[in-house]
Short mmCIF file of C-alpha atoms in Angstrom, two decimals:
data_model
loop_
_atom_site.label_atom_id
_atom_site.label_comp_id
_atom_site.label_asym_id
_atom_site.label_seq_id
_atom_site.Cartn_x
_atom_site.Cartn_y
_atom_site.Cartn_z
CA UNK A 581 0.00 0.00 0.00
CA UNK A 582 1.01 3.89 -0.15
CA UNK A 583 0.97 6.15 3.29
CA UNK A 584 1.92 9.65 3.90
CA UNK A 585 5.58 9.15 5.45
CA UNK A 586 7.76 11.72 7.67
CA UNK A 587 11.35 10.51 7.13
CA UNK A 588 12.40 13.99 8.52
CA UNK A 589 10.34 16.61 10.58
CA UNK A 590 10.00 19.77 8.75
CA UNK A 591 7.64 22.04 7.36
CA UNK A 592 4.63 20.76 4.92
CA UNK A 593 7.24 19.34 2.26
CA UNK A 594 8.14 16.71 4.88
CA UNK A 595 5.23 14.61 4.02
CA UNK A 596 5.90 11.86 1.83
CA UNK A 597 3.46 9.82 -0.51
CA UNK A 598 5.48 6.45 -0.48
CA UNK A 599 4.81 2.79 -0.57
CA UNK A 600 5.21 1.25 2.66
CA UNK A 601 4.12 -2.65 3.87
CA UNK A 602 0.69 -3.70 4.61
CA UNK A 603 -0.55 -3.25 7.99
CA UNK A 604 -2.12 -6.63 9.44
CA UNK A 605 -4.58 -7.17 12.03
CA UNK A 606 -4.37 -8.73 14.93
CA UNK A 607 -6.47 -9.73 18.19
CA UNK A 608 -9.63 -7.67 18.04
CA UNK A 609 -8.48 -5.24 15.47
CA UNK A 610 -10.12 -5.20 11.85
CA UNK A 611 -8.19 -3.75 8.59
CA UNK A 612 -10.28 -0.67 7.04
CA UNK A 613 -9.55 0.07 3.35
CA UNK A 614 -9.24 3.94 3.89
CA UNK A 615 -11.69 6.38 1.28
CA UNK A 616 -11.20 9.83 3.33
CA UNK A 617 -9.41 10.97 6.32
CA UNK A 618 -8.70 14.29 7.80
CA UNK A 619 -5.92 16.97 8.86
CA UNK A 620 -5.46 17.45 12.78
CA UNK A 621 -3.04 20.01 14.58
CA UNK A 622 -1.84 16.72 16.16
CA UNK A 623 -0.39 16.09 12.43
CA UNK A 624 1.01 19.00 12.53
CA UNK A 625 2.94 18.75 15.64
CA UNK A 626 3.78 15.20 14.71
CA UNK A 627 5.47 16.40 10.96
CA UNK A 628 7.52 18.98 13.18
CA UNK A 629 8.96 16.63 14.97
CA UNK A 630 7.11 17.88 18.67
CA UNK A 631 4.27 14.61 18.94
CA UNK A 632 5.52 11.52 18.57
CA UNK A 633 2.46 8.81 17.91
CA UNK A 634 1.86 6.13 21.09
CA UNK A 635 4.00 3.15 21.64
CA UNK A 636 2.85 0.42 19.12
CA UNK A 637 0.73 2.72 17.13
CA UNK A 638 1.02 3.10 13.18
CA UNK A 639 4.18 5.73 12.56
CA UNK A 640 2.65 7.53 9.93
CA UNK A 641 0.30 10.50 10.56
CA UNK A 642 -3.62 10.76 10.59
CA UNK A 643 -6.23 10.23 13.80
CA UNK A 644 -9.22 9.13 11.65
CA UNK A 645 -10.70 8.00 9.06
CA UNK A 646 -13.60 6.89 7.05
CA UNK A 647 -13.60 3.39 4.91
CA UNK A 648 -14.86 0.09 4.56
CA UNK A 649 -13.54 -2.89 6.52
CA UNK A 650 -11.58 -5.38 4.37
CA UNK A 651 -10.64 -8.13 6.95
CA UNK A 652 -11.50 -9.08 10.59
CA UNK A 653 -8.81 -9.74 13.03
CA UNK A 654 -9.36 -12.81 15.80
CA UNK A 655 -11.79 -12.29 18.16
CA UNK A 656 -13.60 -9.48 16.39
CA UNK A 657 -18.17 -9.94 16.30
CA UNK A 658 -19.97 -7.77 15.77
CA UNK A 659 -18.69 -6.29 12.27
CA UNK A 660 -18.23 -7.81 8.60
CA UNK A 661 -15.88 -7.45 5.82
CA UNK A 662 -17.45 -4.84 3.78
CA UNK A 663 -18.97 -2.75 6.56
CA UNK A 664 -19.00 1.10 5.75
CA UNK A 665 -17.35 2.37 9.02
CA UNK A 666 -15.36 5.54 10.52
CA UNK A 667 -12.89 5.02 13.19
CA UNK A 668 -10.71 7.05 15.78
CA UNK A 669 -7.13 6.54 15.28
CA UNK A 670 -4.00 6.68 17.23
CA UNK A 671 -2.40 6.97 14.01
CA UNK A 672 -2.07 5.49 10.29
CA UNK A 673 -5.27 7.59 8.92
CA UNK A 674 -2.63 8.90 5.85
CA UNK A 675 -2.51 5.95 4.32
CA UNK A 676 -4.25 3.30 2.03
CA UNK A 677 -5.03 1.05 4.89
CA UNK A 678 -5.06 1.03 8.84
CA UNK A 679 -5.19 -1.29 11.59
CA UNK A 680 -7.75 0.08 13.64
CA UNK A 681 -8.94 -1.71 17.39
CA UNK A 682 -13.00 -2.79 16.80
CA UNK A 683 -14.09 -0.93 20.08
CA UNK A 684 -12.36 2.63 17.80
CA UNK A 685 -15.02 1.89 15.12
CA UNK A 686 -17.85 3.73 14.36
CA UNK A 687 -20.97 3.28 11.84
CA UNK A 688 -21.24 5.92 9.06
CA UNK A 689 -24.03 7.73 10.63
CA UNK A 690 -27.70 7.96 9.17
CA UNK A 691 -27.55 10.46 6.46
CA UNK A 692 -23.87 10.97 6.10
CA UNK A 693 -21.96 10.13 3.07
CA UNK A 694 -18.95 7.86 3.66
CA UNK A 695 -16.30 10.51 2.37
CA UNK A 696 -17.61 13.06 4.99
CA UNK A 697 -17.82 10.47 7.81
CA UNK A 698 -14.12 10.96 8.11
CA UNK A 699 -14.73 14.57 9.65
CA UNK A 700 -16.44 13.26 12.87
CA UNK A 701 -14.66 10.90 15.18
CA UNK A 702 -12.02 12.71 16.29
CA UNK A 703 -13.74 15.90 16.74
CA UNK A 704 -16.89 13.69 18.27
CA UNK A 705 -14.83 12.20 20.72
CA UNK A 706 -12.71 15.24 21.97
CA UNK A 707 -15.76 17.41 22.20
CA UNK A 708 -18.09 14.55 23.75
CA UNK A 709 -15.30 13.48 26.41
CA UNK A 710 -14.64 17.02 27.33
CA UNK A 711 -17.27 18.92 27.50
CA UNK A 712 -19.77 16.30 28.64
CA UNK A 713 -18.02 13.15 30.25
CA UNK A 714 -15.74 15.23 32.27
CA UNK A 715 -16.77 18.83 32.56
CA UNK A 716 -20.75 17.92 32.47
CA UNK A 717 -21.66 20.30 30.76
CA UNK A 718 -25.62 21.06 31.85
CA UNK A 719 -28.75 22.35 30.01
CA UNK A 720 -28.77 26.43 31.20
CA UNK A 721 -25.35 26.23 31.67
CA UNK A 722 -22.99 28.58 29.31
CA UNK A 723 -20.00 27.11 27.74
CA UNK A 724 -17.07 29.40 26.23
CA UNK A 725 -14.88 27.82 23.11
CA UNK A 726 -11.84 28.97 22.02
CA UNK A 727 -11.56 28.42 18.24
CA UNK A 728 -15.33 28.35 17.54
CA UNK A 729 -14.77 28.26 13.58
CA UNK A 730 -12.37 25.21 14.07
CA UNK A 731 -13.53 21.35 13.69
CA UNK A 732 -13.94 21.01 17.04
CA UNK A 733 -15.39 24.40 18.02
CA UNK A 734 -18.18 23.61 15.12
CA UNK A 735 -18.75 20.16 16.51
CA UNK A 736 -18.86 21.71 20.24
CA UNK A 737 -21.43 24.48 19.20
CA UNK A 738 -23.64 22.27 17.43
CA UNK A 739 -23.65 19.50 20.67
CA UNK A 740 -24.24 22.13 23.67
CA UNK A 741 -26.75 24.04 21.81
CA UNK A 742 -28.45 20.21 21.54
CA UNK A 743 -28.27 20.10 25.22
CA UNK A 744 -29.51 23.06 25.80
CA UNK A 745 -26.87 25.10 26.96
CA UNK A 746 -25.45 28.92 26.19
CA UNK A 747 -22.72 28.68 23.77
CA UNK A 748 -20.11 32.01 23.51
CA UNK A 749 -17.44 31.53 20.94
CA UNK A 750 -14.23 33.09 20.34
CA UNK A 751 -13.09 33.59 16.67
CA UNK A 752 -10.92 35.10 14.53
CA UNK A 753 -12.38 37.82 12.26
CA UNK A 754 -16.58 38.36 10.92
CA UNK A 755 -17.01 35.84 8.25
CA UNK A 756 -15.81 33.04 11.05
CA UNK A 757 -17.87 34.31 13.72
CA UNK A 758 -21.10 34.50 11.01
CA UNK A 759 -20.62 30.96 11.01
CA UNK A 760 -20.46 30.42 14.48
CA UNK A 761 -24.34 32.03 14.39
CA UNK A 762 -25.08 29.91 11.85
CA UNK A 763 -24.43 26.42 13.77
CA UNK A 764 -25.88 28.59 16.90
CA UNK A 765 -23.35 30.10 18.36
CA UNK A 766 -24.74 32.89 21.08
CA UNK A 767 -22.15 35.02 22.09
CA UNK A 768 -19.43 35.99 19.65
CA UNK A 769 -16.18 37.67 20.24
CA UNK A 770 -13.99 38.44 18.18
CA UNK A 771 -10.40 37.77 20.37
CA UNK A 772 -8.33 40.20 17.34
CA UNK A 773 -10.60 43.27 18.22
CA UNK A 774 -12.16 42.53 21.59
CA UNK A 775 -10.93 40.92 25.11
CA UNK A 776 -12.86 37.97 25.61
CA UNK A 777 -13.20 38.34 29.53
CA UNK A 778 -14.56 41.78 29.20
CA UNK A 779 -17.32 40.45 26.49
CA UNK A 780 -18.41 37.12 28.16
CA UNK A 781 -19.10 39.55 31.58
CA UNK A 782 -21.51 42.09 29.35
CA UNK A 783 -23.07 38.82 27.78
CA UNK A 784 -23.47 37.25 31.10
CA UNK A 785 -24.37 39.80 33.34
CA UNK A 786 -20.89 39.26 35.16
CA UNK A 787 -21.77 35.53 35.71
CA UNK A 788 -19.31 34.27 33.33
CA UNK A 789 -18.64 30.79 31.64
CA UNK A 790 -19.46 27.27 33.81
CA UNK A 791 -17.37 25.25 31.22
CA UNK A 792 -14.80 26.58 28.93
CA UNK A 793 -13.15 24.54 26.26
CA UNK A 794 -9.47 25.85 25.44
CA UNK A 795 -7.19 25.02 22.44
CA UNK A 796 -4.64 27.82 23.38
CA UNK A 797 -3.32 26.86 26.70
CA UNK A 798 -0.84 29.55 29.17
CA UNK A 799 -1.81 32.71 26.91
CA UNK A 800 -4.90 32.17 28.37
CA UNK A 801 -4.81 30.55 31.59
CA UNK A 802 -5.09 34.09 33.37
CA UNK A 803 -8.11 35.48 31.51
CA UNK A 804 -9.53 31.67 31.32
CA UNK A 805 -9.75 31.87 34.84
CA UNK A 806 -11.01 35.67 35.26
CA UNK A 807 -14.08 34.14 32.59
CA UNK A 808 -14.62 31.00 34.80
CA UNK A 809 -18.31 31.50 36.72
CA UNK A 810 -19.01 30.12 40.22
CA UNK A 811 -18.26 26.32 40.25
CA UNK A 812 -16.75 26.40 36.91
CA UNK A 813 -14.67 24.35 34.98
CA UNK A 814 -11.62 24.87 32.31
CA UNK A 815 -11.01 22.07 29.95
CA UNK A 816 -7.27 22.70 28.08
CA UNK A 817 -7.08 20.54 25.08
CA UNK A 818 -4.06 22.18 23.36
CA UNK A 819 -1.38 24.25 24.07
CA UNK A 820 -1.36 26.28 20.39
CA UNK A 821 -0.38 29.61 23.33
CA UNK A 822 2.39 28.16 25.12
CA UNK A 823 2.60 25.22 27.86
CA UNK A 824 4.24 27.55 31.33
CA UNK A 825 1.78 30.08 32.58
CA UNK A 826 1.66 31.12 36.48
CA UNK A 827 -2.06 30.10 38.07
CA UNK A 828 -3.50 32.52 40.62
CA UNK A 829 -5.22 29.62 43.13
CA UNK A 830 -6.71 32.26 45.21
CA UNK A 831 -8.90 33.26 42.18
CA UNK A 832 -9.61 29.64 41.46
CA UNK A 833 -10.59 29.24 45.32
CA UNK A 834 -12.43 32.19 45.33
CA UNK A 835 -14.40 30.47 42.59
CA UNK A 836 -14.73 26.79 43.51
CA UNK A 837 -13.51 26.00 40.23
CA UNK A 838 -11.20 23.92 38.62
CA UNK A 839 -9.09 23.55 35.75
CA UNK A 840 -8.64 20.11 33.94
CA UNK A 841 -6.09 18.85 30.96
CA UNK A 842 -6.45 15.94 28.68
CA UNK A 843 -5.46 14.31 25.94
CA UNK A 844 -6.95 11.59 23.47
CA UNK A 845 -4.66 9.94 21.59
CA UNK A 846 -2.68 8.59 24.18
CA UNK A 847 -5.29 6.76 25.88
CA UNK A 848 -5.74 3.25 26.70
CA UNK A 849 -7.58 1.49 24.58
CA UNK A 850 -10.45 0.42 26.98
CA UNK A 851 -11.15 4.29 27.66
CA UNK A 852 -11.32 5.42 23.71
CA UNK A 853 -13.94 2.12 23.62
CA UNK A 854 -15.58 3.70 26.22
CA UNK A 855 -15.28 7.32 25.03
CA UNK A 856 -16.53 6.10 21.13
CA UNK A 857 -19.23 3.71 22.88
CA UNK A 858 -20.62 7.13 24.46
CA UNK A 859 -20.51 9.23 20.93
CA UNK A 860 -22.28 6.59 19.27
CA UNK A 861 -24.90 6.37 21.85
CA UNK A 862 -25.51 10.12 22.26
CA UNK A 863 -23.84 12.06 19.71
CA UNK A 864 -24.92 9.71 16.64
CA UNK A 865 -28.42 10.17 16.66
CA UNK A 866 -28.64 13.77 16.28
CA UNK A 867 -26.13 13.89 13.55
CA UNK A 868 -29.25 11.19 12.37
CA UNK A 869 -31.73 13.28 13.08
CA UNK A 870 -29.88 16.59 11.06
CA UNK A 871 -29.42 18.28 14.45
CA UNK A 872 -25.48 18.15 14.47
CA UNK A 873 -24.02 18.12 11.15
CA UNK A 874 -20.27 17.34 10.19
CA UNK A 875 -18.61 20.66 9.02
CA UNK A 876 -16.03 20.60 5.96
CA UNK A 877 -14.06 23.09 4.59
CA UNK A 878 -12.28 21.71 1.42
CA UNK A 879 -10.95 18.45 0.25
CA UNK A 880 -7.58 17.46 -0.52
CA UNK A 881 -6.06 14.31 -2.43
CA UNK A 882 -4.30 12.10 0.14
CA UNK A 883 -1.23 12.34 -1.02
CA UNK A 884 -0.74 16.03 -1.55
CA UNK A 885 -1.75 15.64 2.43
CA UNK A 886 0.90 18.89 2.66
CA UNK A 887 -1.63 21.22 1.05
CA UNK A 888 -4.08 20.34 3.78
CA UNK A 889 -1.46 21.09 6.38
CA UNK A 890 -0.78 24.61 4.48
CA UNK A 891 -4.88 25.18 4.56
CA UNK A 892 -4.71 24.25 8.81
CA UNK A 893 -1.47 26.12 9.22
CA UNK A 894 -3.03 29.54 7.76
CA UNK A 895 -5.94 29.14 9.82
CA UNK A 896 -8.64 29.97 7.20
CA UNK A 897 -10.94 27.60 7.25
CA UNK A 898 -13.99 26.79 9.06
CA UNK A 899 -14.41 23.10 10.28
CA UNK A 900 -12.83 20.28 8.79
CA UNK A 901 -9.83 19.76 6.00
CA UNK A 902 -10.47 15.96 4.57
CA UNK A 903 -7.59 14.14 2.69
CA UNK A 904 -9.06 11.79 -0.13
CA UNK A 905 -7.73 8.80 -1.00
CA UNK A 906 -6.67 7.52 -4.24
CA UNK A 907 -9.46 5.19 -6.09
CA UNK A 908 -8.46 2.73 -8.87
#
């Protein structure tokens, strides 16, 4: 099969279209014949050089993907050769074919075509495991996300407005905050022209945010924590601002609050099971029923996979970039 290889970290030309062996499954894994996957800022980091995939996890770059399964490893019930599935990834999305573990598999949902099905488990999962399964997110609450015109800012709009929550977004610029309305965003704030602390206090009478979702990390840990309301909670996802930042715990006292930091793809297996177990169960059915929709910006062929990485790098998209793999 070809894979997108790194055989040096570097810029977008690092990424390498090249033929590499077949992956082959093993206990409780099935092989998916990939048709789409999609560009993550984990890919990014990992072509630099700065995010090295999990121990015993495909080398080459790429957290999901969208495909039919070709073969089942032992042990695996439940799914047949030929199934039309989507899967989270630890790695190995850039390529023809990945090894993926059954309990990382997901059906294409109700209404979704199978190319677009590749824009939802990653962004599913991080918003669903965040937001909800950790920071418990409630109906009245208000939630605050950082990067609202991102793929997961579009996915966590959509889901909290579902549930019946207050969504305030941060965004870069009017056409990506129109968006934001669109998938019904409520408060929008433009973080180039406007301080987002400031903004969220006129929105919210001075209540501020009970869950905020952050991509940015110690440029905002300060103000984060200024935005928090009573019995709040700060979810850091990525460090795009820097990874040192001082924490004032008298203000987080003063509050009750608390800040939390995860990660995904470095999770045992038995908690991304559990984690895509808890997506299909409440996440897939309103993507069924039209009331959360996967959000794509452009597609790219798979193996000019460095032209998507040039589209995430310049930050001018809205939602998803999906990589396309090569038919016969």
């Amino acid at each position: 099969m070809y894979a997108i290889t790194i055989p040096e970290p570097g810029g977008p030309e690092a990424l390498v279209w090249a033929e590499v062996p077949d992956p082959v499954p093993g206990e409780g894994e099935v092989l998916v014949e990939v048709v789409a996957s999609a560009v993550n800022r984990a890919d990014l980091l990992q072509r630099q050089g700065f995010y090295d995939p999990p121990p015993g996890s495909s080398r080459y770059p790429g957290l999901e993907c969208s495909g039919r399964i070709s073969a089942l490893g032992p042990g695996v019930s439940g799914w047949s050769v030929g199934d039309e599935v989507c899967a989270l990834l630890a790695g190995g999305g850039y390529a023809e074919k990945v090894v993926v573990p059954a309990g990382q598999l997901l059906p294409v949902p109700e209404g979704v075509d199978l190319v677009t099905a590749a824009a939802l488990p990653e962004v599913a999962c991080t918003v669903w495991s965040n937001i909800f399964m950790i920071a418990h997110l409630r109906p009245g609450e208000t939630l605050l996300v950082h990067g609202g015109a991102s793929g997961i800012g579009t996915m966590a709009i959509q889901l909290a407005k579902a549930v019946g929550a207050r969504v305030a977004v941060t965004a870069g610029g009017p056409e990506k905050l129109a968006r934001c309305a669109e998938l019904g965003a409520d408060i929008l704030i433009d973080y180039r022209e406007q301080d987002f602390v400031e903004e969220l206090h006129k929105a919210t009478e001075g209540a501020g945010a009970d869950v905020i979702l952050d991509i940015v990390g110690a440029k905002y840990l300060e103000r984060n924590v200024k935005a928090l309301a009573v019995s709040g909670r700060l979810v850091v996802i990525g460090l795009q601002g820097g990874v040192k930042a001082e924490l004032n715990l008298g203000a987080l006292l003063a509050k009750r609050a608390a800040v939390m930091a995860t990660t995904l793809r470095a999770r045992p297996a038995e908690e991304k099971a559990a984690i895509v177990a808890a997506v299909r169960e409440h996440v897939w059915p309103l993507i069924g029923a039209g009331t959360v929709q996967p959000v794509v910006d452009r597609t790219v062929p798979l193996p000019d996979a460095a032209e998507g990485h040039r589209v995430l790098e310049s930050g001018g998209h809205v939602g998803k970039v999906l990589l396309l793999a090569p038919r016969d």
